[in-house]
Tab-separated table of C-alpha atoms in Angstrom:
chain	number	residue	atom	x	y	z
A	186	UNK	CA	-15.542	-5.031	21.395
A	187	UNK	CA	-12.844	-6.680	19.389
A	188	UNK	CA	-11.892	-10.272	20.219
A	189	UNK	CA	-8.546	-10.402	18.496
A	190	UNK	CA	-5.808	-7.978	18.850
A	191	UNK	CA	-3.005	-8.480	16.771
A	192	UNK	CA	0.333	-7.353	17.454
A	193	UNK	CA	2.800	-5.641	16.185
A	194	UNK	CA	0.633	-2.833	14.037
A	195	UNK	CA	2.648	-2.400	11.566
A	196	UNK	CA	5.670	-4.564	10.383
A	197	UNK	CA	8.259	-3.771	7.973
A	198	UNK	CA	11.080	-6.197	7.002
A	199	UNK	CA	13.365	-7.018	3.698
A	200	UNK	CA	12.267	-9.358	1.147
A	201	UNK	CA	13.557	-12.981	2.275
A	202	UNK	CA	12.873	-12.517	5.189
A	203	UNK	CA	10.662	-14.198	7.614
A	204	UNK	CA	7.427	-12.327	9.037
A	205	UNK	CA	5.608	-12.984	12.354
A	206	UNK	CA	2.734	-11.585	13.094
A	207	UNK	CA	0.806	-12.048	17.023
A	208	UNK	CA	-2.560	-12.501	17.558
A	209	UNK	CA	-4.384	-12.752	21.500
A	210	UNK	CA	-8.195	-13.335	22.096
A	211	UNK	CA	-10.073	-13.016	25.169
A	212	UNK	CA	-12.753	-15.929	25.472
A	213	UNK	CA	-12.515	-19.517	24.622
A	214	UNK	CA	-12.533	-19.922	20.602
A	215	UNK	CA	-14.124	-22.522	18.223
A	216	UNK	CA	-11.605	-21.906	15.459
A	217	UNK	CA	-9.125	-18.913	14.920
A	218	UNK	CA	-8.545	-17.717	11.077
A	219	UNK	CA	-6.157	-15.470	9.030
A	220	UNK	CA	-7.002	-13.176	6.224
A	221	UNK	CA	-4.956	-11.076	4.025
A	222	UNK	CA	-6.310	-7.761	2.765
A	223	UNK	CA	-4.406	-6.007	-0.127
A	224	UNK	CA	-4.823	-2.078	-0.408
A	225	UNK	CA	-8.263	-1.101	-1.425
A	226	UNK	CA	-9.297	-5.411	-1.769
A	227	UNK	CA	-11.663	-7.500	0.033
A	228	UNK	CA	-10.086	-9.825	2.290
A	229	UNK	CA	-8.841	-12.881	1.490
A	230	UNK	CA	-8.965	-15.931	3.584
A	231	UNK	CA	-5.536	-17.442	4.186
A	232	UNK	CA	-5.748	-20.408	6.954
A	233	UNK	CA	-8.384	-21.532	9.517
A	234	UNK	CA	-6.916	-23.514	12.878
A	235	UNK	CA	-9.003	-25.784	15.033
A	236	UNK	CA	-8.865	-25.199	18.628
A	237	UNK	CA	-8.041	-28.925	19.139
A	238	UNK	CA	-5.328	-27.945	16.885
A	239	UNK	CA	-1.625	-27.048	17.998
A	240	UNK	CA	0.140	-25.700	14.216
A	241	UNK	CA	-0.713	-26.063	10.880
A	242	UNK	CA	0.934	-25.444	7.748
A	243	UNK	CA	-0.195	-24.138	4.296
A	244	UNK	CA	2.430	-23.226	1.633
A	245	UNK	CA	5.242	-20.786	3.028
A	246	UNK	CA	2.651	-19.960	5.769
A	247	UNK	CA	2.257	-21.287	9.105
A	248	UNK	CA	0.008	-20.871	11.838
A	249	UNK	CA	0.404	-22.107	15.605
A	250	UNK	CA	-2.448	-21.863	18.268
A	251	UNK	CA	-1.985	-21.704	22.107
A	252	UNK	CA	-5.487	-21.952	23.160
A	253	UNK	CA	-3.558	-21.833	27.149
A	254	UNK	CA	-2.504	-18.649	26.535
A	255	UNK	CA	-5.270	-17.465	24.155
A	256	UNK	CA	-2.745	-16.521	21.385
A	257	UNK	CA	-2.009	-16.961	17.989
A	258	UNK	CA	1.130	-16.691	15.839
A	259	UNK	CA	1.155	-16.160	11.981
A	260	UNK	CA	4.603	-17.143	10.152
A	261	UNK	CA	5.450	-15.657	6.410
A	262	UNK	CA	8.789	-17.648	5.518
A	263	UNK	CA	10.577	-16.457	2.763
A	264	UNK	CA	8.666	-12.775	2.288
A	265	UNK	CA	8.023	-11.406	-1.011
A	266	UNK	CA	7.484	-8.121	-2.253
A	267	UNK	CA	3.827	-9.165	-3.226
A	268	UNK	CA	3.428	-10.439	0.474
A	269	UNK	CA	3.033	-6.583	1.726
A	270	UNK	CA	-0.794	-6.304	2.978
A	271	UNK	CA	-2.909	-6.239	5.997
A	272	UNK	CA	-3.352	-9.516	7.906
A	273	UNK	CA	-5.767	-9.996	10.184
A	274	UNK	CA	-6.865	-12.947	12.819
A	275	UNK	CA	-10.451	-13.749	13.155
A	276	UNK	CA	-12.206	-16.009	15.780
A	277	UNK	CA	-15.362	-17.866	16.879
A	278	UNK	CA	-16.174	-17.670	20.135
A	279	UNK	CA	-17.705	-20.878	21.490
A	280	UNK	CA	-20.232	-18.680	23.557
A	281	UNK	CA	-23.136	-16.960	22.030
A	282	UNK	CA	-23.159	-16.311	18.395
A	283	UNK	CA	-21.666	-18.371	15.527
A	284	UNK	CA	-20.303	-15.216	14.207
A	285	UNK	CA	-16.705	-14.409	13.082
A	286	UNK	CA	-14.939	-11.413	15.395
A	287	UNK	CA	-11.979	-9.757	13.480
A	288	UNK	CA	-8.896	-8.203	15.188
A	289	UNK	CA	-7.304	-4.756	13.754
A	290	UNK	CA	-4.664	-6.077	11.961
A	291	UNK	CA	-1.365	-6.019	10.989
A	292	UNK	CA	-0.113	-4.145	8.029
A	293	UNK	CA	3.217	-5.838	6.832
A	294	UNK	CA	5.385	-3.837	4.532
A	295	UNK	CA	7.927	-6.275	2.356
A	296	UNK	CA	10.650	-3.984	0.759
A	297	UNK	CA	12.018	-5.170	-1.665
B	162	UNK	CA	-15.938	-17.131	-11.289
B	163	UNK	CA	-17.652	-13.829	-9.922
B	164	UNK	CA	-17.801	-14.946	-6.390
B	165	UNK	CA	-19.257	-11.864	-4.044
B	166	UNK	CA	-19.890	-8.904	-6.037
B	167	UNK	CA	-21.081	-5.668	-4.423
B	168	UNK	CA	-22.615	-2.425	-6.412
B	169	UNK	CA	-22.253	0.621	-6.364
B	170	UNK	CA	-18.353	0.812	-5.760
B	171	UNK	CA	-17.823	3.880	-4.298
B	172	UNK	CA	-21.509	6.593	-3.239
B	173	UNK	CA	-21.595	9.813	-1.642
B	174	UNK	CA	-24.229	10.777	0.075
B	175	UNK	CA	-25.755	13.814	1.937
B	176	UNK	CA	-26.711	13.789	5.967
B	177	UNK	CA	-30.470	12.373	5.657
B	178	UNK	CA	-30.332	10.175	2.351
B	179	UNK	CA	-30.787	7.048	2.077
B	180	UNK	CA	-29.262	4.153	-0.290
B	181	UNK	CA	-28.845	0.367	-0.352
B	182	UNK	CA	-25.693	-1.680	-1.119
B	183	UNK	CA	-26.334	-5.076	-3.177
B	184	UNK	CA	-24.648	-7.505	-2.526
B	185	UNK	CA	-24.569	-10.668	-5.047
B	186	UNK	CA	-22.917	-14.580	-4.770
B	187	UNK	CA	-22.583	-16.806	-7.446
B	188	UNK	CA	-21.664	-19.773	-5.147
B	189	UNK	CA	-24.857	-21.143	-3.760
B	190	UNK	CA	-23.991	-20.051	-0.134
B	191	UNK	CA	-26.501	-20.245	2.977
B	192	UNK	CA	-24.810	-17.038	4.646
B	193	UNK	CA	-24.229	-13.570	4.175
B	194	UNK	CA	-22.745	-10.977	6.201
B	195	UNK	CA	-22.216	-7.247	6.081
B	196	UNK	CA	-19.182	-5.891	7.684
B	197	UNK	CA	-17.790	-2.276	7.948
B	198	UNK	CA	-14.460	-1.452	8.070
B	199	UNK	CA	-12.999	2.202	10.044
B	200	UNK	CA	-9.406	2.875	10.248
B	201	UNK	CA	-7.933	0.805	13.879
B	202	UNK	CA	-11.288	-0.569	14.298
B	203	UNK	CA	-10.865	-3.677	11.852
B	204	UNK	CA	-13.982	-4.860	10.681
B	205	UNK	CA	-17.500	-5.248	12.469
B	206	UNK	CA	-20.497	-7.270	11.630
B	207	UNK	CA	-23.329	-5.097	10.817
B	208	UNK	CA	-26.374	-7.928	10.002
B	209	UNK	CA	-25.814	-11.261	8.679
B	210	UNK	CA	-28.398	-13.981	7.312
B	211	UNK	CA	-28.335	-17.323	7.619
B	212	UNK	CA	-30.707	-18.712	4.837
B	213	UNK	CA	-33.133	-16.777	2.388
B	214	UNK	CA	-35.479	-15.048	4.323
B	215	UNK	CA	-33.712	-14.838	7.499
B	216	UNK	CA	-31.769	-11.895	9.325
B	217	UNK	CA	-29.572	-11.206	12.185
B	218	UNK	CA	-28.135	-8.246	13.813
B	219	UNK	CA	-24.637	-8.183	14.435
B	220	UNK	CA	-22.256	-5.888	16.479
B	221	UNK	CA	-23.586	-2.456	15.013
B	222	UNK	CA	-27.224	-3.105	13.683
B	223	UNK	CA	-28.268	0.771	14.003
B	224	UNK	CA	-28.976	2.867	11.557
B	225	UNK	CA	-28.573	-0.158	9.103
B	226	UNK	CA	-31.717	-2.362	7.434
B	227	UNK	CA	-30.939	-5.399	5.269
B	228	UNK	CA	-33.050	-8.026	3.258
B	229	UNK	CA	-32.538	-11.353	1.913
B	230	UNK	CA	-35.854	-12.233	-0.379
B	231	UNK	CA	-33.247	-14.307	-2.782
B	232	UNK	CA	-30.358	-16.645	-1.872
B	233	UNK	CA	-27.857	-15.024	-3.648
B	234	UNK	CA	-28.624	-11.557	-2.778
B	235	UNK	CA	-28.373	-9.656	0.535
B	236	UNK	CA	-29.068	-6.044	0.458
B	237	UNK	CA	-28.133	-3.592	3.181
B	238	UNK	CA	-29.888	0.033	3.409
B	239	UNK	CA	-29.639	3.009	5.186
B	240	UNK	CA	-32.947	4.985	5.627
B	241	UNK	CA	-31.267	8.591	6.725
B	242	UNK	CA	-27.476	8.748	6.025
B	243	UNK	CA	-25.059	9.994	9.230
B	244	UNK	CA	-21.637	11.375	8.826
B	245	UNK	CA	-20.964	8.216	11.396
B	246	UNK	CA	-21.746	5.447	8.372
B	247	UNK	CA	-18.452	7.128	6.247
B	248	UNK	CA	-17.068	3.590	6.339
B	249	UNK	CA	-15.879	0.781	3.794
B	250	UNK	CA	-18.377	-2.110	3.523
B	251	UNK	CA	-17.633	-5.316	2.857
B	252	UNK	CA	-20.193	-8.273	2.588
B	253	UNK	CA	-19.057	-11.859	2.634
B	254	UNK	CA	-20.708	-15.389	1.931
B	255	UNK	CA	-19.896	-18.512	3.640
B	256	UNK	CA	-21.191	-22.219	2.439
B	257	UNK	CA	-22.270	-23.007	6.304
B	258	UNK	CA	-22.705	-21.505	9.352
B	259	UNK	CA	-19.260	-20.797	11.181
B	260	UNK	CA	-18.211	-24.566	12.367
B	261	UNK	CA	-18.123	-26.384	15.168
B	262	UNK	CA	-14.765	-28.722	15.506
B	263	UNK	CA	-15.226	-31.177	12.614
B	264	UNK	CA	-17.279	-29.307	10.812
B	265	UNK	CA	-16.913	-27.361	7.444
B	266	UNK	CA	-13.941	-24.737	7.090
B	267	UNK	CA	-16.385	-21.603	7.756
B	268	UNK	CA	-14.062	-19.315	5.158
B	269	UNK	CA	-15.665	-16.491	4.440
B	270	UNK	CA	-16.063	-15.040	0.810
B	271	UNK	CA	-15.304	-11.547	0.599
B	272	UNK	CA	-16.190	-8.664	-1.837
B	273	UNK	CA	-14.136	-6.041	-3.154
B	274	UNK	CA	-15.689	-3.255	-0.739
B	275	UNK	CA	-18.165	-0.307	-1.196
B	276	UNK	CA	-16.611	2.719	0.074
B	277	UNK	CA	-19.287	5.052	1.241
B	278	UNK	CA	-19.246	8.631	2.125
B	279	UNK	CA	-21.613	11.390	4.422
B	280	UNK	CA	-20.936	14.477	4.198
């Protein structure tokens, strides 16, 4: 079963604008991370957050954690056209396997 | 930098062949991981490895072998192809084991994909 579901599906916004993407887990975490996939790609790996951790920030992105209410928020400021891809949260569960558990994504359309 | 290459690219198969994937790192990393990706199912972990030698099943083992006799190689096979393995596979590399707080980053490497078909 999928840990992560991300929310909305599917985005689509205007270039300049600001992009949020959702993600909510079910069981306590480890660490939660983002990764970008562009059409046909491998994924790329965008930001990892601590579960001690509250927000972090990494160029125009930023991530915040709420470990109370099992969610995570993704935050493209500024969009660009070469922004549009699949995003997806992934998380380690602190029970049973060190293994990373990927949501289904969010495919964010920037037009331009 | 190569980083994570896979081979072959793209492979269509019949019900009942078999094939392996390759997968190759260039970056010294302890772990390797084969994922498959289906449309609104995101990816799943098929078998990973956590040192040469070693392997793990995942979330959907069946149907799937793998090998890791080198470091930088992990090879997944399927002995007798289904129409249910028509999936994009991805393998990935990581420097250490997915980290406790403190720890090392746990980013995973990805390849470009192998798109595999059954017919």
């Amino acid at each position: 079963s999928q840990q992560g579901e991300e929310d909305p599906q599917a985005l689509s916004i205007q270039e300049g604008e600001n992009a949020t993407m959702n993600c909510s887990y079910k069981t306590s975490i480890n660490n939660l991370q983002w990764y970008r996939q562009n059409s046909g790609r491998g994924l790329v790996h965008l930001i990892l957050i601590r579960s001690n951790e509250r927000e972090k920030h990494s160029g125009r992105l930023r991530v915040t954690l709420d470990t109370s209410k099992k969610s995570s928020s993704l935050l493209i400021t500024a969009s660009r056209a070469a922004d549009t891809a699949s995003y997806f949260c992934a998380t380690v569960p602190i029970q049973g396997a060190q293994k990373l558990v990927f949501g289904q994504g969010t495919r964010l359309t920037i037009n331009p | 930098n190569a980083g994570v290459t896979q081979t072959p690219k793209f492979r269509v198969l019949k019900t009942g062949q078999s094939m392996t994937l390759l997968c190759a790192q260039d970056m010294n990393h302890e772990y390797m991981y084969w994922y498959r990706q289906d449309p609104g199912m995101g990816l799943r972990l098929i078998h990973y490895s956590v040192g040469e030698g070693t392997t793990a099943k995942g979330e959907v083992p069946d149907g799937y072998n793998v090998s890791r006799l080198k470091k930088q190689n992990f090879l997944l096979g399927l002995e007798s192809a289904a129409p249910s393995q028509t999936s994009v596979y991805f393998c990935a590399s990581s420097y250490d084991r997915l980290p406790s707080v403190g720890r090392s980053t746990g980013e995973l490497f990805f390849g470009e994909g192998s798109r595999l078909t059954v017919l």
